[in-house]
Short mmCIF file of C-alpha atoms in Angstrom, two decimals:
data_model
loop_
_atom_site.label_atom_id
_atom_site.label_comp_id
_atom_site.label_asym_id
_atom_site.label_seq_id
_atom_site.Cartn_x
_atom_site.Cartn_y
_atom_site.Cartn_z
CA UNK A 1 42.83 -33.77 -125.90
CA UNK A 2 43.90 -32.92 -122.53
CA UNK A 3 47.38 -33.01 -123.61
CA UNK A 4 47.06 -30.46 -126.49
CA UNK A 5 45.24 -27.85 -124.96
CA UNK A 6 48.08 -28.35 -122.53
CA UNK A 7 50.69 -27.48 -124.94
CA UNK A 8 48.51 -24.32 -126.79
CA UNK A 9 48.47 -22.60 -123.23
CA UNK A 10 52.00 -23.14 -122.43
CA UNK A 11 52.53 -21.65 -125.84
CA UNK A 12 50.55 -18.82 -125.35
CA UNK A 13 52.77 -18.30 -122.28
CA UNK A 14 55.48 -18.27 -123.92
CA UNK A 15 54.68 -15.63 -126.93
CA UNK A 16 53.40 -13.55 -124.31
CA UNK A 17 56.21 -13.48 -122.20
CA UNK A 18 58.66 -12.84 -125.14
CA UNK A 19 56.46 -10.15 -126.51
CA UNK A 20 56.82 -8.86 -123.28
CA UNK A 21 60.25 -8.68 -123.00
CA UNK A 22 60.82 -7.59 -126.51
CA UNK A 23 58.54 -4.33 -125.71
CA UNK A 24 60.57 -3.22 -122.43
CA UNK A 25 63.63 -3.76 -124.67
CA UNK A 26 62.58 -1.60 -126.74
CA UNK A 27 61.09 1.31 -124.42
CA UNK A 28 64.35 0.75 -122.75
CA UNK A 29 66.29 1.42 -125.84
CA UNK A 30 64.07 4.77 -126.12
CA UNK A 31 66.18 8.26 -125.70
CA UNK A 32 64.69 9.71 -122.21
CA UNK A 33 62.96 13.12 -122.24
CA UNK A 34 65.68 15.95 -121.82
CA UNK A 35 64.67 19.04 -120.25
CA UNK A 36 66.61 22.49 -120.32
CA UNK A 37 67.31 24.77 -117.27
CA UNK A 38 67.20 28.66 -116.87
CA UNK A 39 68.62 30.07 -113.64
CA UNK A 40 67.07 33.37 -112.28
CA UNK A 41 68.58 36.93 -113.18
CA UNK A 42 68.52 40.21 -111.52
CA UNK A 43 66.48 42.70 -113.39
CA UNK A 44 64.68 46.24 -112.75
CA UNK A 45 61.41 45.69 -113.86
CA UNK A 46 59.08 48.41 -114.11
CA UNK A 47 55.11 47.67 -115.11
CA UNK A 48 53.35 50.79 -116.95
CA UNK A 49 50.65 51.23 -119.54
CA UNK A 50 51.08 53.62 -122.09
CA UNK A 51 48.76 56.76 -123.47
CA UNK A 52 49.16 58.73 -126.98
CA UNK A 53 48.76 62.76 -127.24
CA UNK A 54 50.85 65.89 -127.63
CA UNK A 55 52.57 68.48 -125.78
CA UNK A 56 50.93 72.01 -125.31
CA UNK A 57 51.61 74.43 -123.23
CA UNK A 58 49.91 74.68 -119.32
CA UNK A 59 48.08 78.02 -120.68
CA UNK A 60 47.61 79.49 -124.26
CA UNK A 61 45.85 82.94 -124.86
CA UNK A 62 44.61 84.51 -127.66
CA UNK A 63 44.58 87.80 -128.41
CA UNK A 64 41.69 89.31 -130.00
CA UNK A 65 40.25 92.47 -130.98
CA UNK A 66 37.80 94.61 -129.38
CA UNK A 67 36.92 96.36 -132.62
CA UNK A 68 36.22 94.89 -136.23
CA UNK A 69 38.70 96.69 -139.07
CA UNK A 70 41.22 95.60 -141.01
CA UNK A 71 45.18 94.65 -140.31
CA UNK A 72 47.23 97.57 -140.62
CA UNK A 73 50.35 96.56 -139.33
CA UNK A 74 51.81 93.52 -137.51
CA UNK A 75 55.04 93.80 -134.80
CA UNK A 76 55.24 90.07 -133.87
CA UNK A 77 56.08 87.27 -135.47
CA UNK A 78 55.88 83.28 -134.07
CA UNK A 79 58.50 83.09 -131.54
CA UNK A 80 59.42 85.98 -130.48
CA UNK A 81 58.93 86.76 -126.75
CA UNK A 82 56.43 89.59 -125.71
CA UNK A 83 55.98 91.27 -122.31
CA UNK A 84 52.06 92.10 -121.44
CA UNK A 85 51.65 95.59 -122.99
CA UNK A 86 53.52 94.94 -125.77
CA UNK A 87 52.13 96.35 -129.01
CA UNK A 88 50.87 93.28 -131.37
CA UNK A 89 49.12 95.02 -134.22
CA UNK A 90 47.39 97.80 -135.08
CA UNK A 91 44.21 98.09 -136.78
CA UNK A 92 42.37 100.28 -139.52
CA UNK A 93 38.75 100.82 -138.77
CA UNK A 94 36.19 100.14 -141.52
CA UNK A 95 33.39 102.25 -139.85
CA UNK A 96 29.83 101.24 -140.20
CA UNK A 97 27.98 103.86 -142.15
CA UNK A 98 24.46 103.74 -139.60
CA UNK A 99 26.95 104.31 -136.85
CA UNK A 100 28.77 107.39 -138.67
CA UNK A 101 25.32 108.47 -139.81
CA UNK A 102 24.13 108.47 -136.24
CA UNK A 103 27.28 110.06 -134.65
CA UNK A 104 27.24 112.95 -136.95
CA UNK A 105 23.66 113.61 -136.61
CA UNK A 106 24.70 113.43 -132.30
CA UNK A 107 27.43 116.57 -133.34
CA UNK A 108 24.79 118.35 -135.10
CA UNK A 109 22.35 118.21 -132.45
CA UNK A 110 24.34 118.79 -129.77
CA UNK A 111 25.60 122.04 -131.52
CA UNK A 112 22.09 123.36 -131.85
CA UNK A 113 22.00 122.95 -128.25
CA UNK A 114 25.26 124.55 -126.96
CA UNK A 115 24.26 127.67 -129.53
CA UNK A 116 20.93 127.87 -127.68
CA UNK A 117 22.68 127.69 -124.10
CA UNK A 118 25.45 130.59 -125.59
CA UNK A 119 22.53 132.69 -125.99
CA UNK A 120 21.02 131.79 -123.20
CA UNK A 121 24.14 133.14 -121.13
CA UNK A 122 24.94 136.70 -122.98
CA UNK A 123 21.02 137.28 -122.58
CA UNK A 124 21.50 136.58 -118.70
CA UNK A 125 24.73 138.15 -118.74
CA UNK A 126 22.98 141.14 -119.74
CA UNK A 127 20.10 140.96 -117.35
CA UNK A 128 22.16 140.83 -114.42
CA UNK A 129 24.53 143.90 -115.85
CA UNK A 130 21.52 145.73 -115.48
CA UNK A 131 20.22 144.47 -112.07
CA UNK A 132 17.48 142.51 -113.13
CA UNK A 133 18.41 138.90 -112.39
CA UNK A 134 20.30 136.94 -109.36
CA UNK A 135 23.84 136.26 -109.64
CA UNK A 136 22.37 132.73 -108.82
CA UNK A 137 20.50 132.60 -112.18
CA UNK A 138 23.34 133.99 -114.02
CA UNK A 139 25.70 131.13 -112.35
CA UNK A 140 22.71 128.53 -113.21
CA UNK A 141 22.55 129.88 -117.20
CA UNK A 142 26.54 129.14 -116.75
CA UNK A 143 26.25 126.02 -115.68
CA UNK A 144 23.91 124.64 -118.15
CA UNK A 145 26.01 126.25 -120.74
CA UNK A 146 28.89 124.20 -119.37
CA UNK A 147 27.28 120.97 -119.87
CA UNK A 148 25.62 121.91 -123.69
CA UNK A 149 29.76 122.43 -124.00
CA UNK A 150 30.57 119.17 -123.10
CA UNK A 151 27.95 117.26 -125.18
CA UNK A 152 29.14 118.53 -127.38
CA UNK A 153 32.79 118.01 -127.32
CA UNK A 154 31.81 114.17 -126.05
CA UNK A 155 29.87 113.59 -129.64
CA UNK A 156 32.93 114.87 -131.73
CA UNK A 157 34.83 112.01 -129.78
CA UNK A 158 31.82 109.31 -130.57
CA UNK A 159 32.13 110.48 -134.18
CA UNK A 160 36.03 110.07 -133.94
CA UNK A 161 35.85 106.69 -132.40
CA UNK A 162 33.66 105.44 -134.48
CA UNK A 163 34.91 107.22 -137.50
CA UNK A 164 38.95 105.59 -136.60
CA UNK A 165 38.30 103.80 -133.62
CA UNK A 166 40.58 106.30 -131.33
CA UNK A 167 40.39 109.94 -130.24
CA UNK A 168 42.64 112.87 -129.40
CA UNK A 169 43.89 111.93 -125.93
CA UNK A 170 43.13 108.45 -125.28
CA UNK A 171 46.84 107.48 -126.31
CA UNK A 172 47.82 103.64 -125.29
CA UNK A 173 43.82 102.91 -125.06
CA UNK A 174 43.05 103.10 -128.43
CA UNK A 175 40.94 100.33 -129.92
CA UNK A 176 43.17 99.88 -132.77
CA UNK A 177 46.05 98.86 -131.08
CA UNK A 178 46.00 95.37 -130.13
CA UNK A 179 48.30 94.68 -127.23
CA UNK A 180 49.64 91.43 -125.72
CA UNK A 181 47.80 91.06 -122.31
CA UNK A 182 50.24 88.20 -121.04
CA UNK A 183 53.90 87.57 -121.10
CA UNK A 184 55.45 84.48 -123.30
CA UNK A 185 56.38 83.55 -126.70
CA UNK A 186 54.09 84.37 -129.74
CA UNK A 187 53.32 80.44 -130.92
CA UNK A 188 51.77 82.23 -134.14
CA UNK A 189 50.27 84.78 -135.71
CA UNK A 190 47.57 83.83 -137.85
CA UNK A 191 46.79 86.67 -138.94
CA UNK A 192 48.57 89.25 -142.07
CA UNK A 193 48.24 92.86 -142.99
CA UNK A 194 44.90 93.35 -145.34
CA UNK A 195 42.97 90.67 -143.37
CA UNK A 196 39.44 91.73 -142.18
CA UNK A 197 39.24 90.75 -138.09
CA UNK A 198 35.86 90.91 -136.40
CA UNK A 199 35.57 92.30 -132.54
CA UNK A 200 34.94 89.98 -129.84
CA UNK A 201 32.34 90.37 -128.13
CA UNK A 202 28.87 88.69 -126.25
CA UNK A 203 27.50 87.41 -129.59
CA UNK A 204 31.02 86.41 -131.66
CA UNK A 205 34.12 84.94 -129.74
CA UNK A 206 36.38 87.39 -132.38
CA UNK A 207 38.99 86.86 -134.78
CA UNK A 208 42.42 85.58 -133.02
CA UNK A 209 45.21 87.90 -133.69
CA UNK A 210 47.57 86.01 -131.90
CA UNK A 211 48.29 83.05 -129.37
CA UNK A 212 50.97 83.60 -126.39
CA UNK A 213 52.10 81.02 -123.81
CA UNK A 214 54.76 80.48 -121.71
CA UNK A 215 56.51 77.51 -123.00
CA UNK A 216 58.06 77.14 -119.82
CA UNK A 217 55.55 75.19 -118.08
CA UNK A 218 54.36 72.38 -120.82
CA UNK A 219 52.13 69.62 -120.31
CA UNK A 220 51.31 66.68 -121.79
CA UNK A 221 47.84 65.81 -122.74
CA UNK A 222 46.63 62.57 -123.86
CA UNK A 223 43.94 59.77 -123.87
CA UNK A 224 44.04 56.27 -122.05
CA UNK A 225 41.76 53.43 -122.95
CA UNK A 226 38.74 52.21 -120.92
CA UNK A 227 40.52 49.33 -119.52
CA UNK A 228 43.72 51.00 -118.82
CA UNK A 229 42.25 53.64 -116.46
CA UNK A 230 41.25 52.07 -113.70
CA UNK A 231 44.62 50.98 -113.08
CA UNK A 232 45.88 54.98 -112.73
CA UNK A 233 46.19 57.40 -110.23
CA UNK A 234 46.93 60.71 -109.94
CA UNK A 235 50.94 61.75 -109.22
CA UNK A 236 51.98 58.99 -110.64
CA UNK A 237 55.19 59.56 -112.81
CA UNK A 238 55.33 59.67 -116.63
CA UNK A 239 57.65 59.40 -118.54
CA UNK A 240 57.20 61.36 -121.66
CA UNK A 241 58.98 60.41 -125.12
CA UNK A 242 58.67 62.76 -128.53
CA UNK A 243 58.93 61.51 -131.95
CA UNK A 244 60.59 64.26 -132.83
CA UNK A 245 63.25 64.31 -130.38
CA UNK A 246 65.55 60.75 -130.39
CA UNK A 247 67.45 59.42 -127.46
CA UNK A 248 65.48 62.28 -124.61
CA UNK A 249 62.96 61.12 -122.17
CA UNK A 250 61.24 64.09 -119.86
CA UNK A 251 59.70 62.88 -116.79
CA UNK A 252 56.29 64.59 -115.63
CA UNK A 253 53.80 63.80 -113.59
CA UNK A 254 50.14 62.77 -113.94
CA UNK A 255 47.91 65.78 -112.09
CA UNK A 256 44.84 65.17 -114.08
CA UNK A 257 42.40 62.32 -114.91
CA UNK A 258 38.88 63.24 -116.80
CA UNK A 259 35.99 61.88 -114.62
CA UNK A 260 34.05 61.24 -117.96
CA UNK A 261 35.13 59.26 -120.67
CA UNK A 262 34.34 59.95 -124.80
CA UNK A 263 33.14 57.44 -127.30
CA UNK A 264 35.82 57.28 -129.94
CA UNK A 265 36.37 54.92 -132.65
CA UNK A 266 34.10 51.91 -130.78
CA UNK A 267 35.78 52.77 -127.55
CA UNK A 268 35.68 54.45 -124.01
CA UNK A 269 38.57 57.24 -124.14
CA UNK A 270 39.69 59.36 -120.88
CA UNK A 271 41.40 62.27 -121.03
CA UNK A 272 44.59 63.01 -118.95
CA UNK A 273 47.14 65.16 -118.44
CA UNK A 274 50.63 65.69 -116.92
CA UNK A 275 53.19 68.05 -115.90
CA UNK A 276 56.41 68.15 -117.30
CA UNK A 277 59.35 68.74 -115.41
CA UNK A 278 61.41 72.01 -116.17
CA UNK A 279 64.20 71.36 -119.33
CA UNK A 280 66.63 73.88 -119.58
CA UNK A 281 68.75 72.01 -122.04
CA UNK A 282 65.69 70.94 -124.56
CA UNK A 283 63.89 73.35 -126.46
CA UNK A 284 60.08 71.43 -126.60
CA UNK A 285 57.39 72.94 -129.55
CA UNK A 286 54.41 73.05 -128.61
CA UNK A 287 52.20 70.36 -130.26
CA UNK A 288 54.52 67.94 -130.93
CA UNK A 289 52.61 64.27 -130.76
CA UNK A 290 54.25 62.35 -127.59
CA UNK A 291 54.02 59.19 -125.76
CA UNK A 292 53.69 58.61 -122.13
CA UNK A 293 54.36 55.59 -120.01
CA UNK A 294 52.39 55.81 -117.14
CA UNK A 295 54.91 54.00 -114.02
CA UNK A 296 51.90 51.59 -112.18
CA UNK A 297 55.11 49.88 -110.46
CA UNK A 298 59.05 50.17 -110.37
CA UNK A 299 61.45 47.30 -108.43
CA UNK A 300 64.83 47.87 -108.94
CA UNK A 301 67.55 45.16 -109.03
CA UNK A 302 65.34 41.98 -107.68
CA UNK A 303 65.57 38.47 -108.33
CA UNK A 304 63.67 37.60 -111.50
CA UNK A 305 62.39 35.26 -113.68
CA UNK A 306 60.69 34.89 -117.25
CA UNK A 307 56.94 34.91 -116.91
CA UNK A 308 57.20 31.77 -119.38
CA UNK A 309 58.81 29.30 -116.51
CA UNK A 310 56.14 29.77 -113.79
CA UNK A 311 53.34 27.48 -113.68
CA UNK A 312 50.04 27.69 -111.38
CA UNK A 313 48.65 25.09 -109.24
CA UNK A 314 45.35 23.90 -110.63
CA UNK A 315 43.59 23.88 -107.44
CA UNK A 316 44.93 26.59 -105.24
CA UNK A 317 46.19 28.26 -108.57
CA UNK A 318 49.58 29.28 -106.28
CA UNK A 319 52.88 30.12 -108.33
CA UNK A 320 55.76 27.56 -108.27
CA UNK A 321 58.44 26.38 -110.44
CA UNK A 322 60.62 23.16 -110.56
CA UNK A 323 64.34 23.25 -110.19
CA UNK A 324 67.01 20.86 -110.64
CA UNK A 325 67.87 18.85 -108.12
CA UNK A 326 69.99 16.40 -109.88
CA UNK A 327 70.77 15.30 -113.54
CA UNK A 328 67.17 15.70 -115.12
CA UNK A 329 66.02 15.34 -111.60
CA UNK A 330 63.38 18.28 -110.55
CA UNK A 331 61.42 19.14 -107.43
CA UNK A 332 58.41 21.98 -106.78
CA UNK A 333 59.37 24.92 -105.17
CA UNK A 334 56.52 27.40 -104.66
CA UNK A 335 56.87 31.34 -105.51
CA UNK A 336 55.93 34.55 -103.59
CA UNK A 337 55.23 36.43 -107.05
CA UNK A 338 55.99 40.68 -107.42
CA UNK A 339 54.91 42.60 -110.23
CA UNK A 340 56.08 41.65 -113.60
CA UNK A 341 56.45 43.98 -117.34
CA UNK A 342 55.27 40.95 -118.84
CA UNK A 343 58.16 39.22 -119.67
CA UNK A 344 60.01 39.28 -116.36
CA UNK A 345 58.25 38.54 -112.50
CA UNK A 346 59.84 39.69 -109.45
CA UNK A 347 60.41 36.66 -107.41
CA UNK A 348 60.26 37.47 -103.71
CA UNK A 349 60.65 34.50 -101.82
CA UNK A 350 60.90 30.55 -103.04
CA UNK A 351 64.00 30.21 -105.36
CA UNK A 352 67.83 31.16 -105.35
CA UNK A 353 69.48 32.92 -107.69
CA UNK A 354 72.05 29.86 -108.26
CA UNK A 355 68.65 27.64 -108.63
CA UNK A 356 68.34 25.77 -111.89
CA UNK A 357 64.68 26.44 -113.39
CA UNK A 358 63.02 23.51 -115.43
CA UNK A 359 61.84 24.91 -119.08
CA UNK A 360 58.48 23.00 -119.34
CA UNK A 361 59.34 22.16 -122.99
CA UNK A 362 61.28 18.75 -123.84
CA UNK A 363 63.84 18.93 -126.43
CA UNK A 364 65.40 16.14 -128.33
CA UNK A 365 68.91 14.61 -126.74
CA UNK A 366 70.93 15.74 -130.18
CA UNK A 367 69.86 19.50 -129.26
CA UNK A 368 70.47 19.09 -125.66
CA UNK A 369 73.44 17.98 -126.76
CA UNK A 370 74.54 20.68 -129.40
CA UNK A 371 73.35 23.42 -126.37
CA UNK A 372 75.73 21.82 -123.59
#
């Protein structure tokens, strides 16, 4: 009995120690992990965010009317340059029958009055022929005479005004000529001959006759998200592309960030705004939609390396990498990280640029094969 269970553990011995064998025979005849190597490059990186808008010029005015009538005649057309002075329009006053009414009952009276002070006078012209009155109440009868004569000669030019919004003498000031009160280009005229236009005044902000800037000095103006602007300052650069101009980048510079931010489709938008620098070669339209990528960070011609090859402790959570040391052989080196675009990190101390990178993905040995 002895003797059996004797043999049945020497057995088991032995199938166990040729299982054995057979399975590091066959782990040994397994192909070995292959790993692939990147060495670092020299890149400028530059990190930015980027905001959508338009260009528009620094300052627009619009011209308006200070009397309501109807288009006459129009000088200008959009684009054309205009010094302040310049004649824009004129307009044709439709006058408002109460008003007429009331100015020509102002001539009326005010001629009943001046006839009454003309009598007045040649009665005290003839008092003092004969002695009876002061030369002091003839000069007195004179001077109120004098002023009945300029009532009314003052309500003939009330009735006038209102009557064709101008008067005999008043020249350049007339009402109906509108007049450009800056210098630039016309951006347009929105207005034709036969259109009604309404004054501007306390109550009604007018009918625009037409817009002048100096395209000169354009901005850009555009919105950042929520999460983008805390990450911005003001004078940082921009640089400013236009759909509608290939191949041409205009820097500026960002002078303005909105304090207070507007709800807009589910999100928190902020206003900003930037200067462009001057282009003497490149004619820019005002209101042309843009883009501008805000410059958080610029490092030109530094060692870098692919975001994708840098790995983080899991306790201190420190950047390294692993570089070859020998044939699949790798050892931890770890990084003083820069500022990265995303795809590319400044590397700033930790790695040469003849250093072999590990790619943390294992290929098969026919590929590594194919790649070598």
């Amino acid at each position: 009995m002895k003797k059996k269970v004797t043999i049945l553990i020497l057995l088991f011995i032995v199938v166990a120690f040729g299982a054995s064998m057979y399975y590091l025979y066959q782990k040994n005849a397994e192909d070995p992990v292959v790993y692939e190597t990147e060495t670092p490059s020299t890149q400028t990186i530059i990190k930015k965010t980027v905001a959508t808008g338009s260009i528009l010029p620094l300052e627009e005015v619009l011209i308006k009317p200070n009397i309501s009538g109807v288009i006459e005649e129009v000088f200008v057309e959009g684009g054309d340059y205009v010094k302040s002075g310049d004649l824009i329009c004129r307009i044709k006053v439709v006058p408002n029958l109460n008003a007429l009414n009331d100015a020509k009952n102002g001539i009326d009276e005010a001629k009943i009055a001046l006839d009454d002070q003309l009598r007045n006078l040649e009665r005290q012209n003839g008092l003092f022929a004969k002695g009876v009155i002061s030369k002091v109440d003839l000069e007195r009868a004179q001077v109120t005479y004098d002023q009945a004569k300029q009532t009314y000669g003052a309500a003939n030019k009330r009735y006038d005004i209102v009557k064709t919004g101008t008067a005999k003498g008043y020249g350049n000031a007339a009402n109906t000529q509108i007049r450009a009160t800056v210098s630039g280009m016309v951006l347009e005229v929105p207005v034709e001959v036969g259109n009604q236009v309404i004054e501007s005044n306390n109550f009604n902000e007018g009918t625009t006759i037409a817009a002048i800037a100096d395209v000169e000095k354009m901005i850009f103006e555009g919105k950042v998200d929520e999460s983008e602007v805390g990450k911005i300052t003001e004078d940082l650069p921009l640089e400013i592309t236009v759909g509608a101009i290939e191949n041409t980048v205009f820097d500026a510079v960002l002078d303005y960030i909105a304090p207070k931010g507007n709800a807009e489709n589910g999100s928190i938008q902020f206003e900003i705004k930037g200067t462009l620098k001057k282009q003497d070669s490149v004619f820019i339209r005002a209101g042309l939609s843009a883009n501008a990528s805000i410059i958080l960070g610029r490092a030109d011609s530094v060692l870098a390396l692919k975001e994708a090859l840098v790995q983080f402790d899991g306790k201190t959570k420190k950047p390294f990498v692993e570089i070859e040391t020998s044939d699949q052989k790798f050892e931890r080196k770890d990084l003083e990280l820069g500022i990265s675009d995303g795809i590319y990190v400044e590397v700033k101390s930790g790695i040469q640029a003849e250093d072999k990178i590990k790619v943390w993905n294992a290929v098969e040995p026919d590929e590594f094969a194919q790649n070598n």
